[in-house]
Short mmCIF file of C-alpha atoms and ligand atoms in Angstrom, two decimals:
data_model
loop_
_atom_site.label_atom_id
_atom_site.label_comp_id
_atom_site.label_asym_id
_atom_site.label_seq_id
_atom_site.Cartn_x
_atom_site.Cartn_y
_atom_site.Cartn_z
CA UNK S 1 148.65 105.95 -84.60
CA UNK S 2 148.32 102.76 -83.79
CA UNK S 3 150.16 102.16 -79.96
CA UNK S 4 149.32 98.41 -78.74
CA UNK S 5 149.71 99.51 -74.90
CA UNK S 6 146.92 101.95 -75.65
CA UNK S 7 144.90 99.29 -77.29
CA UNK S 8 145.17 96.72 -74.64
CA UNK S 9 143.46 98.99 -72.04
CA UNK S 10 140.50 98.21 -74.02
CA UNK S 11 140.68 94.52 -73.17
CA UNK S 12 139.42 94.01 -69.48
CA UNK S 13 140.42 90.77 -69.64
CA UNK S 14 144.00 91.48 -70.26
CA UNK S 15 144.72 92.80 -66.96
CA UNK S 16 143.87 88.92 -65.57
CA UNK S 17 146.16 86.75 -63.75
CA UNK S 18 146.10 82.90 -64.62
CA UNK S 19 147.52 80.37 -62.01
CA UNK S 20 149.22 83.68 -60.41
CA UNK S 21 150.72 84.85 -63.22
CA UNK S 22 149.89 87.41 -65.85
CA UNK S 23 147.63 86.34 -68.46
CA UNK S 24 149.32 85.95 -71.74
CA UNK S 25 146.23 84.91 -74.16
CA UNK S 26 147.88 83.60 -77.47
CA UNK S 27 144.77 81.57 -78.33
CA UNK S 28 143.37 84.08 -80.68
CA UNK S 29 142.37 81.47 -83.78
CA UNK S 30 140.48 79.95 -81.68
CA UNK S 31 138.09 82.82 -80.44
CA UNK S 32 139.10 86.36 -80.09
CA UNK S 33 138.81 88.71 -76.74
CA UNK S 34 136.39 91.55 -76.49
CA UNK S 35 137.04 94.90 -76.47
CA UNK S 36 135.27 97.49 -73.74
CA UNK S 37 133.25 99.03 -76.79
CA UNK S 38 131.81 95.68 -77.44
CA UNK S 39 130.66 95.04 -73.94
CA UNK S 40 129.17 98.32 -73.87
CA UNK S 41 127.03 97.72 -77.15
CA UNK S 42 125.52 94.05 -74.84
CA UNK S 43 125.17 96.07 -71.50
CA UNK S 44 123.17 98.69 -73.86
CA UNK S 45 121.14 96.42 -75.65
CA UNK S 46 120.08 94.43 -72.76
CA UNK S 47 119.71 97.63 -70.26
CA UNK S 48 118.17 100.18 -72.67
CA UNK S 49 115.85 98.13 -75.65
CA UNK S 50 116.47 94.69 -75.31
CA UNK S 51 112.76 93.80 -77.71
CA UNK S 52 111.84 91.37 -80.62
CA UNK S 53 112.34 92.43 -83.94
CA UNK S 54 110.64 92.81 -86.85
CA UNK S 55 106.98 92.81 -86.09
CA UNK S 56 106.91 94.49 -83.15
CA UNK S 57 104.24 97.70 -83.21
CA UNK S 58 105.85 98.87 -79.92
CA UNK S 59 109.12 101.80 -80.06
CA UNK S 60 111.02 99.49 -78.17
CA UNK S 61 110.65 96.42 -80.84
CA UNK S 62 111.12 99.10 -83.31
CA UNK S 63 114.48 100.83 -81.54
CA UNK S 64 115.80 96.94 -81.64
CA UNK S 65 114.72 96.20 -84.90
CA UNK S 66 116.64 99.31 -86.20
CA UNK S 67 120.31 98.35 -84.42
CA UNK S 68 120.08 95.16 -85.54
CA UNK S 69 119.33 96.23 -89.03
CA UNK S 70 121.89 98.91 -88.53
CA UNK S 71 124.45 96.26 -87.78
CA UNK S 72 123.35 94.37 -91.23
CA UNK S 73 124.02 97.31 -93.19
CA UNK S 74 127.57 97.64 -91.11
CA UNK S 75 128.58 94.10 -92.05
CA UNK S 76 127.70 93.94 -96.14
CA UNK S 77 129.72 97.51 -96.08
CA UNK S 78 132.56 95.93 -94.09
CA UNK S 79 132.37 92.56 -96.92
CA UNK S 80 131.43 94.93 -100.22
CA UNK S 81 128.33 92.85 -100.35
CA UNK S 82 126.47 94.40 -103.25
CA UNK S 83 123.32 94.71 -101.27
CA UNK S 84 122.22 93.81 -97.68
CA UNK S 85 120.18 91.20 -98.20
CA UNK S 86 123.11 88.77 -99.18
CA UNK S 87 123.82 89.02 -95.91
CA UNK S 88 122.45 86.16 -93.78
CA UNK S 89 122.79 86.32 -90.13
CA UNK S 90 123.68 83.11 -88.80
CA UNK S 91 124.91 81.60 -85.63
CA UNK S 92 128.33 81.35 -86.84
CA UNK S 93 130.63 79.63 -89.57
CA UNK S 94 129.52 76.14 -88.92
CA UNK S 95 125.88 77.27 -88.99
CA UNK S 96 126.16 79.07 -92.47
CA UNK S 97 128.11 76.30 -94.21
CA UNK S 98 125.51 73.59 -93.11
CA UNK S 99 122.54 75.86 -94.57
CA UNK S 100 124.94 76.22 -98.26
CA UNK S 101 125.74 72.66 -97.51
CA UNK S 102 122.01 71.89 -96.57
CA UNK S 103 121.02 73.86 -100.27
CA UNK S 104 123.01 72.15 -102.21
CA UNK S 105 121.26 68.89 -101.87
CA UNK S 106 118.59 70.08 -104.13
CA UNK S 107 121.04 71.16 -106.58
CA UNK S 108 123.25 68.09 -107.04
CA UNK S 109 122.99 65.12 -108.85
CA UNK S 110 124.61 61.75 -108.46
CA UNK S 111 128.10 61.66 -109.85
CA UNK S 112 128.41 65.29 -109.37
CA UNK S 113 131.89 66.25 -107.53
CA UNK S 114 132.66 68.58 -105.52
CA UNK S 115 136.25 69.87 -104.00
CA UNK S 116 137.45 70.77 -100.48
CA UNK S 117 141.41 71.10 -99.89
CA UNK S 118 143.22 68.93 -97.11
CA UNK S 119 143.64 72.58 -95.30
CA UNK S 120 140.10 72.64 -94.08
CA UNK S 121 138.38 72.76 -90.63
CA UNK S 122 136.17 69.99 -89.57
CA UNK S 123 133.00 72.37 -89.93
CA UNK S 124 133.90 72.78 -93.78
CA UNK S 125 134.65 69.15 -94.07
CA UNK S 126 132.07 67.21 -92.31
CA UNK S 127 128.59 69.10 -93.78
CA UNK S 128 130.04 68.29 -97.43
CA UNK S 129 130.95 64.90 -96.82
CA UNK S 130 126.79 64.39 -95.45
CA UNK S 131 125.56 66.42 -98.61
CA UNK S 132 127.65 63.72 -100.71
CA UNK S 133 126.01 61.09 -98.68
CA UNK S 134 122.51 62.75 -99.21
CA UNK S 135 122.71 63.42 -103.61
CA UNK S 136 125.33 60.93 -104.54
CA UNK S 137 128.02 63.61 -105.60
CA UNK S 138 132.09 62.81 -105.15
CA UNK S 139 134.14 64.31 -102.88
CA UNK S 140 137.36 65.42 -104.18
CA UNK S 141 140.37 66.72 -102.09
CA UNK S 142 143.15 69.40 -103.13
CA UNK S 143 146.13 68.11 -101.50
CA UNK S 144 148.56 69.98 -99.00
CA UNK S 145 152.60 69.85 -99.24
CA UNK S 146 154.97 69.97 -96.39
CA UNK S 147 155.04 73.65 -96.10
CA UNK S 148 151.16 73.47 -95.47
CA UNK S 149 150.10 75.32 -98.57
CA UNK S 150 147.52 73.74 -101.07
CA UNK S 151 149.37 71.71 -104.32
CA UNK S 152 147.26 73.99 -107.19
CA UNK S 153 148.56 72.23 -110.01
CA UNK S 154 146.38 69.25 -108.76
CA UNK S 155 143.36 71.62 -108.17
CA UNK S 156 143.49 71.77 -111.77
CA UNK S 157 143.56 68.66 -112.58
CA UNK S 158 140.76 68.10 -110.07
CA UNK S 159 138.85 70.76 -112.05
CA UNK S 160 136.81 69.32 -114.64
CA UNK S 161 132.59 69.74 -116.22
CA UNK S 162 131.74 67.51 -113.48
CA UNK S 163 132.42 70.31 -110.59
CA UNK S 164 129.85 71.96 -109.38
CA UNK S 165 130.78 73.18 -105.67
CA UNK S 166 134.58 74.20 -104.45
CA UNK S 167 134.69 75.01 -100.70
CA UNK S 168 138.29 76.40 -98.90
CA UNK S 169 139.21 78.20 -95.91
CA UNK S 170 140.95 82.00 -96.58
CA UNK S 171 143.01 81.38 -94.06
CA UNK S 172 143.73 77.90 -92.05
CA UNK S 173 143.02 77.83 -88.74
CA UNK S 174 146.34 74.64 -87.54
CA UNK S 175 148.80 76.14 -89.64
CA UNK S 176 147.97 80.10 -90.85
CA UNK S 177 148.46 79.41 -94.37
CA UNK S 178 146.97 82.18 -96.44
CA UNK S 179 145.47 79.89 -98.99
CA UNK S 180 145.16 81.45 -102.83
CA UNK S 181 141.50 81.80 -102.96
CA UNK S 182 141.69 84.44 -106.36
CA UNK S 183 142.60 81.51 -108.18
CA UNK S 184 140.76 79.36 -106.74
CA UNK S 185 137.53 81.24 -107.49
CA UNK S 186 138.70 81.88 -110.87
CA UNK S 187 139.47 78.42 -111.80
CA UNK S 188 135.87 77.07 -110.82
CA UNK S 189 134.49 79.51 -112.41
CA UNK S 190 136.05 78.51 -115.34
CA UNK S 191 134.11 75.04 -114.82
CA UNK S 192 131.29 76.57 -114.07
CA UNK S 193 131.59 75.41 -110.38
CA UNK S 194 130.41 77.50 -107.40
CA UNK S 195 132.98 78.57 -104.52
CA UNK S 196 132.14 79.07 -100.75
CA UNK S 197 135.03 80.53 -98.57
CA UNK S 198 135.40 79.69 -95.04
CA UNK S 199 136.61 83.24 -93.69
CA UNK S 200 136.47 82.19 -89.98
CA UNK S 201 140.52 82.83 -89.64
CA UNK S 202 140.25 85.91 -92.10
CA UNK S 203 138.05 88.12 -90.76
CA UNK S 204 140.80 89.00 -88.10
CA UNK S 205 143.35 89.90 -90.19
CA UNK S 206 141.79 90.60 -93.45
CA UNK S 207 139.19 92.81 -94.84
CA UNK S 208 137.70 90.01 -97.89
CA UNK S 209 136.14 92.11 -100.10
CA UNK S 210 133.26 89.90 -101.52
CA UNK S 211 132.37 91.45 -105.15
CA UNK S 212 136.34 91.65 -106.08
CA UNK S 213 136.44 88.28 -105.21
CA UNK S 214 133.92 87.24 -107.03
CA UNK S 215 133.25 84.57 -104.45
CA UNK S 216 129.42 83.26 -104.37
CA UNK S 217 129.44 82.30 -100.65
CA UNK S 218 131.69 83.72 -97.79
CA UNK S 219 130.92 82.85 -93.77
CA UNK S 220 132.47 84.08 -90.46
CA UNK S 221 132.07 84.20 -87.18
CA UNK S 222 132.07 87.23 -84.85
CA UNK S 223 133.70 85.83 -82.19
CA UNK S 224 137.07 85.25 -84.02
CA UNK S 225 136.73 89.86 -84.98
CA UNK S 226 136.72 90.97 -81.47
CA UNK S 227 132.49 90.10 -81.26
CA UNK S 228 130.55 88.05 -79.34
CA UNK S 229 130.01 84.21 -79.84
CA UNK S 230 126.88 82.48 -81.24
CA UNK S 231 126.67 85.28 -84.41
CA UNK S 232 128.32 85.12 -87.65
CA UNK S 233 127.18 85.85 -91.33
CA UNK S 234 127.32 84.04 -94.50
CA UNK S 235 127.45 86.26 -97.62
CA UNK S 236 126.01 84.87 -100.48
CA UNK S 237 125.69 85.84 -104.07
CA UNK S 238 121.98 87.10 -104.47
CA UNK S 239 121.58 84.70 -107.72
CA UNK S 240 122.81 81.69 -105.65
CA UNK S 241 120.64 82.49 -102.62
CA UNK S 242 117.59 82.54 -104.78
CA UNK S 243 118.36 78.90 -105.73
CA UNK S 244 118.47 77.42 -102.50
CA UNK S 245 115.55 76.66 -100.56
CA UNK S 246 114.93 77.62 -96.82
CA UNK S 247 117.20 75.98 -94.70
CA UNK S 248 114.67 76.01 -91.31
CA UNK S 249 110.83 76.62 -91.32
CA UNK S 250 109.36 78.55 -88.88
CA UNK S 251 108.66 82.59 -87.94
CA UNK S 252 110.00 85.05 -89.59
CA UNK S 253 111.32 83.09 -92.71
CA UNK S 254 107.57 82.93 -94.14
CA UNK S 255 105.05 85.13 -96.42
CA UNK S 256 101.51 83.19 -95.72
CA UNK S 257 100.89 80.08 -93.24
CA UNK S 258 97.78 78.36 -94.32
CA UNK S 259 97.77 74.43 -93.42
CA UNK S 260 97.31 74.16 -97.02
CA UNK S 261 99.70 76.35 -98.28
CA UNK S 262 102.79 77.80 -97.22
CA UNK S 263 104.74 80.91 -98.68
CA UNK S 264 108.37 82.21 -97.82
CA UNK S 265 109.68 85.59 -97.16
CA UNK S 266 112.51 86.60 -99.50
CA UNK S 267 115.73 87.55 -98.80
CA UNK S 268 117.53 87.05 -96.42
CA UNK S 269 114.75 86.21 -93.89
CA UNK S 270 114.10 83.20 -95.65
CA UNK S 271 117.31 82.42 -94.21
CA UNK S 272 116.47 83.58 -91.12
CA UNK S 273 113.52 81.34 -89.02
CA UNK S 274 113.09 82.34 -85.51
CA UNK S 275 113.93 85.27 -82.80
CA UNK S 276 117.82 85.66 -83.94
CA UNK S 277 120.70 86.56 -81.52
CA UNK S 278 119.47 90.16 -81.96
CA UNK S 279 122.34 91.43 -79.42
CA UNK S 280 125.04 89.08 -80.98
CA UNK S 281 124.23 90.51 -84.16
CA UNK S 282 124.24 94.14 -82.77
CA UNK S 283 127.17 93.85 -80.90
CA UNK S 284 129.06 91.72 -84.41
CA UNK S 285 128.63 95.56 -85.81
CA UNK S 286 130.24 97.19 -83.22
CA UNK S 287 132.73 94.76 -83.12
CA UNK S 288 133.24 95.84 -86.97
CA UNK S 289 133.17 99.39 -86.16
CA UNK S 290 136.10 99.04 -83.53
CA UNK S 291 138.14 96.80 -85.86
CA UNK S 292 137.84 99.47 -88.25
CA UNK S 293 138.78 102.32 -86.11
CA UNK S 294 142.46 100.69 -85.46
CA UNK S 295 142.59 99.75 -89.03
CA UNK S 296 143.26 96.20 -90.85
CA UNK S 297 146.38 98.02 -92.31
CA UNK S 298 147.53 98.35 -89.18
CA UNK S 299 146.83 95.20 -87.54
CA UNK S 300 148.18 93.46 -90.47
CA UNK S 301 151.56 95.35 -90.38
CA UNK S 302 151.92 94.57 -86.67
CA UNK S 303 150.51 91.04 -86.28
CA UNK S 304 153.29 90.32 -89.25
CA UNK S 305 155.94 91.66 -86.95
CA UNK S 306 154.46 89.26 -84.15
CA UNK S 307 154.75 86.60 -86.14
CA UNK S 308 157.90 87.04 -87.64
CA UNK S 309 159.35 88.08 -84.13
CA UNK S 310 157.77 84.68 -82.42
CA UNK S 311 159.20 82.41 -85.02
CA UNK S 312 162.71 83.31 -84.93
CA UNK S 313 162.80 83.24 -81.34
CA UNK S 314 161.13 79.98 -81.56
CA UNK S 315 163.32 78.42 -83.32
CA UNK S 316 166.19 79.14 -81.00
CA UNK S 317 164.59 76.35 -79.21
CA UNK S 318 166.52 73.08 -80.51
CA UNK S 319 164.51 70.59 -81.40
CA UNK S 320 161.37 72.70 -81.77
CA UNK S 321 159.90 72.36 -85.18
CA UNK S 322 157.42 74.11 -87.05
CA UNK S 323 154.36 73.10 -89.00
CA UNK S 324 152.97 75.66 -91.65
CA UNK S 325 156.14 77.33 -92.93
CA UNK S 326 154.53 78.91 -95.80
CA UNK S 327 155.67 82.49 -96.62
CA UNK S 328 152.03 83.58 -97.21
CA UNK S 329 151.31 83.03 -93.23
CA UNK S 330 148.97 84.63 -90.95
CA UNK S 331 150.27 85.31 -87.36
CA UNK S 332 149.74 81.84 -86.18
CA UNK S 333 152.65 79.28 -85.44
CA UNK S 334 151.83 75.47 -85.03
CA UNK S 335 154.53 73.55 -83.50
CA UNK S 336 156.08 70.45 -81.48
CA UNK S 337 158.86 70.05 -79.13
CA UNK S 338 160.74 66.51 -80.24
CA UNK S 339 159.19 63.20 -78.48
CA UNK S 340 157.42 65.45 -76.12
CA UNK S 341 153.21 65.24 -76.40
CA UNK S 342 151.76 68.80 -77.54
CA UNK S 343 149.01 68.25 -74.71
CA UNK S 344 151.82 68.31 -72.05
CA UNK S 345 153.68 71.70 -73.07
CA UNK S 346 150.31 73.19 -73.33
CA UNK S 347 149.22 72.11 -69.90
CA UNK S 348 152.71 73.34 -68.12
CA UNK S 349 152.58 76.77 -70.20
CA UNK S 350 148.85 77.28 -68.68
CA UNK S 351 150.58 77.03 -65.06
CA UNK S 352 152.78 79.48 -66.33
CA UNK S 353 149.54 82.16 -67.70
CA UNK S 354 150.27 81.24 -71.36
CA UNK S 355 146.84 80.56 -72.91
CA UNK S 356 147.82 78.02 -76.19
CA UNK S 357 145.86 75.50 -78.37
CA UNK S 358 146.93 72.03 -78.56
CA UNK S 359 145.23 69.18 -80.17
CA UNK S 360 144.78 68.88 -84.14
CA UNK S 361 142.66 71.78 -83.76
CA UNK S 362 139.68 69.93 -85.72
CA UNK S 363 141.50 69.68 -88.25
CA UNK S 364 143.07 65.84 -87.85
CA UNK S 365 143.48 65.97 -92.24
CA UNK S 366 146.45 68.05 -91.44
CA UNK S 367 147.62 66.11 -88.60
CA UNK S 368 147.26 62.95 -90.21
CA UNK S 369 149.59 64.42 -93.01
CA UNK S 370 152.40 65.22 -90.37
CA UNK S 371 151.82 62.25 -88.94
CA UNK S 372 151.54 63.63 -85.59
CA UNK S 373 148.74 63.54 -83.15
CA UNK S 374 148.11 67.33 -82.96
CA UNK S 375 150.12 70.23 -82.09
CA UNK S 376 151.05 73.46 -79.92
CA UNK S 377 149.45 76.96 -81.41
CA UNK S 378 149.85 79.83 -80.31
CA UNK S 379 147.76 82.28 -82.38
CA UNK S 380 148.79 86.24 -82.10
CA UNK S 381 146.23 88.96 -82.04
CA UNK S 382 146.64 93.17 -82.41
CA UNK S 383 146.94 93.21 -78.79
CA UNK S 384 149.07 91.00 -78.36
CA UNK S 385 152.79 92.32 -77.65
CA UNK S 386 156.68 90.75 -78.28
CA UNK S 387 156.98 90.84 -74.44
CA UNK S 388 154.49 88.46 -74.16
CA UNK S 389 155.91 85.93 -76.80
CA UNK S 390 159.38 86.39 -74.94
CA UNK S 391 157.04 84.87 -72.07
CA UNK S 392 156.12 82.16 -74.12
CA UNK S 393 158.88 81.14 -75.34
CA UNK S 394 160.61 80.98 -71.74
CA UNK S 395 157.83 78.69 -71.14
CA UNK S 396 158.49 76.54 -73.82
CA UNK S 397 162.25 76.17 -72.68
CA UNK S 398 160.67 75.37 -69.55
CA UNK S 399 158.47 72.85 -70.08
CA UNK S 400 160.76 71.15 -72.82
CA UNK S 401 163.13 70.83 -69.96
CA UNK S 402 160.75 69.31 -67.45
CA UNK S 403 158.92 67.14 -69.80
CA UNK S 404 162.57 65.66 -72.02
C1 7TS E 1 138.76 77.86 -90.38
C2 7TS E 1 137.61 77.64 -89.44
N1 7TS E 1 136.41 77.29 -89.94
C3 7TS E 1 135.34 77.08 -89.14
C4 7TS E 1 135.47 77.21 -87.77
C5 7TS E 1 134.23 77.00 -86.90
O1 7TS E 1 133.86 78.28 -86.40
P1 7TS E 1 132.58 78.36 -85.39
O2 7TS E 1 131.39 77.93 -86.18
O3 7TS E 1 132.54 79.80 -84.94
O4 7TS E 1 132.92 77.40 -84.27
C6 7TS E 1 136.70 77.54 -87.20
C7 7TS E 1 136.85 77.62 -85.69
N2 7TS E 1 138.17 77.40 -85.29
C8 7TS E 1 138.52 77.09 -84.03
C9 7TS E 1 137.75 76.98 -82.95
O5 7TS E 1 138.58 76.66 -81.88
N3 7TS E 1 139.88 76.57 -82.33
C10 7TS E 1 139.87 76.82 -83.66
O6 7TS E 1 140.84 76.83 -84.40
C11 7TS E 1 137.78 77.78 -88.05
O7 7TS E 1 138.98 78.13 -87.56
#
């Protein structure tokens, strides 16, 4: 049964006051807060077998090696990954973008294009734009309409022999548009064009299950599912991983060193140089496992009722407007009060506990299509309650009333 009060007893950091007032933490897209049974799995790690992995002869190197292995295994079941070696560990979504990105340059040739949609994140802008730089391929852009979702009828006409890479976001992080990725998928494939999905804003709400997808590449980050930061995974098709080289030399990512020869290790620790964040990795899969155990059902069904609940009293603010009005939405709500700078409400609603993102959220493309330098977000989690948005929203009448 899922009970929210119940839940937030697992979030230490929930019972904090900010500025002498109760925290109210609605900056969720941005990074997630962590559950009791995540700390635990850290505190464990680092109290009871904290070792190096993989090579170690020693039971404690071996006790490591087999939690953080165990977590692998957690996250391909948690993705549908057909096997656990298309599972990469990385440092995070911008890490396993730049090592697709980083691949690719092998595999392109000038004149080549590839697509990204006006929806995306900085981190799944920027490494594409430097692979186009590096192999001479065209960078083509889906465009967004004023509800923030992605125009498809010009991804087709985008679509054509000459596409070899698509890269979107599941879910964007400025406005919460769930973005059609089936289609999407489907359509390059049609071309014979590769997709990578940026799940970073997914993994929260959605379980993406990789194989009925189809998709070829798929990163997150734990930090945005209730884990730690400075871990993440990229999923990758096994066929695709085999065709891009290593993305950093060093341990652990080879078969023989020989100054005149050197070998690599297959999959995925060719992926994989150096000691990894063996408790980030650990902790990522408990971090699954207590995701699981409320259910994405469950959070989905409530986080919609957040959302829906925020927006309508929202917009009994007058001259509040909303950016991202999409009906496929996740619970995220991207907004400006009239002539009054996002940066300002933001700062006045921290005085007042409210934890919000304001800026263009790295992604200026969106801004720049608003024509507005950024915006307010508050982003709604599981634990997260109506009481708390009624807070919010006080706030906002607040601060519009200060600041007009
Ligand atoms: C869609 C999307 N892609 C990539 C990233 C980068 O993830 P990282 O590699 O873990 O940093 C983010 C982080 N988004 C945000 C980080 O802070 N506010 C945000 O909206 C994101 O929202």
């Amino acid at each position: 049964m899922f009970n929210v009060e119940t839940i937030r007893k697992d979030f230490p950091i929930l019972q904090r006051q900010v500025n002498g007032k109760p925290l109210v933490y609605f900056d969720n897209a941005a990074t997630s807060q962590t559950p009791q049974q995540v700390i635990d799995a850290i505190v464990d790690y680092y109290s009871n077998y904290n070792a190096n992995i993989h090579r170690g002869v020693h039971s404690l190197s071996q006790e490591a090696t087999d939690k953080y292995e165990e977590a692998r295994l957690k996250i391909q079941k948690h993705f549908n990954a057909k096997a656990s070696h298309e599972i990469i560990m990385t440092a995070g979504t911008t890490h396993g973008i730049n090592l697709v990105a980083s691949g690719f340059t092998a595999l392109l040739k000038e004149g080549d294009e590839v697509i990204v949609s006006a929806l995306e994140h900085h981190s799944n802008i920027v490494p594409w734009q430097m692979l186009c730089e590096r192999s001479g391929a065209i960078l083509k852009v889906i465009p967004m309409n004023d509800e923030g979702e992605l125009v498809m009828s010009a991804y087709d006409d985008l679509l054509s022999e000459k596409t070899k890479l698509v890269f979107v976001n599941h879910i964007s992080n400025a406005l919460g548009t769930i973005n059609p990725i089936e289609s999407i998928i489907k359509k390059a494939h049609a071309v014979g064009a590769a997709v990578l999905v940026d799940g970073a804003q997914a993994c929260p709400h959605v379980k993406a299950d990789v194989q009925a997808l189809n998709v070829d590449f798929y990163v997150v980050s734990a930090h945005k599912m209730c884990g730690p930061t400075g871990v993440g995974m990229l999923y990758g098709k096994e066929e695709w991983l085999n065709k891009l080289p290593p993305y950093q030399g060093g341990g652990e990512m080879i078969a023989e060193v020989s100054f005149e020869k050197t070998t690599y290790a297959g999959l995925p620790h060719k992926f994989e140089a150096g000691t990894p964040n063996i408790c980030g990795g650990i902790a990522f899969g408990a971090a699954i496992d207590y995701m699981n155990n409320i259910g994405f059902k469950n959070i989905n069904a409530y986080e919609h009722e957040l959302l829906e609940y925020a927006t309508k009293r929202l917009l009994e603010i007058e001259g509040l407007k909303i950016y991202g009005t999409s009906k496929r939405k996740t619970s995220v709500v991207s907004f400006n009060l009239d002539g009054i700078h996002p940066y300002d409400v933001g700062t006045l609603l921290d005085k007042m506990g409210v934890a919000v993102r304001t800026g263009h959220h790295c992604a200026q493309p969106i801004m720049d299509y608003f024509k507005i330098p950024g915006t307010i977000r508050a982003s709604f989690a599981f634990y997260n309650t109506k009481a708390e948005i009624d807070v919010l929203v006080e706030g906002v009448k607040k601060a519009k009333m200060m600041l007009s």
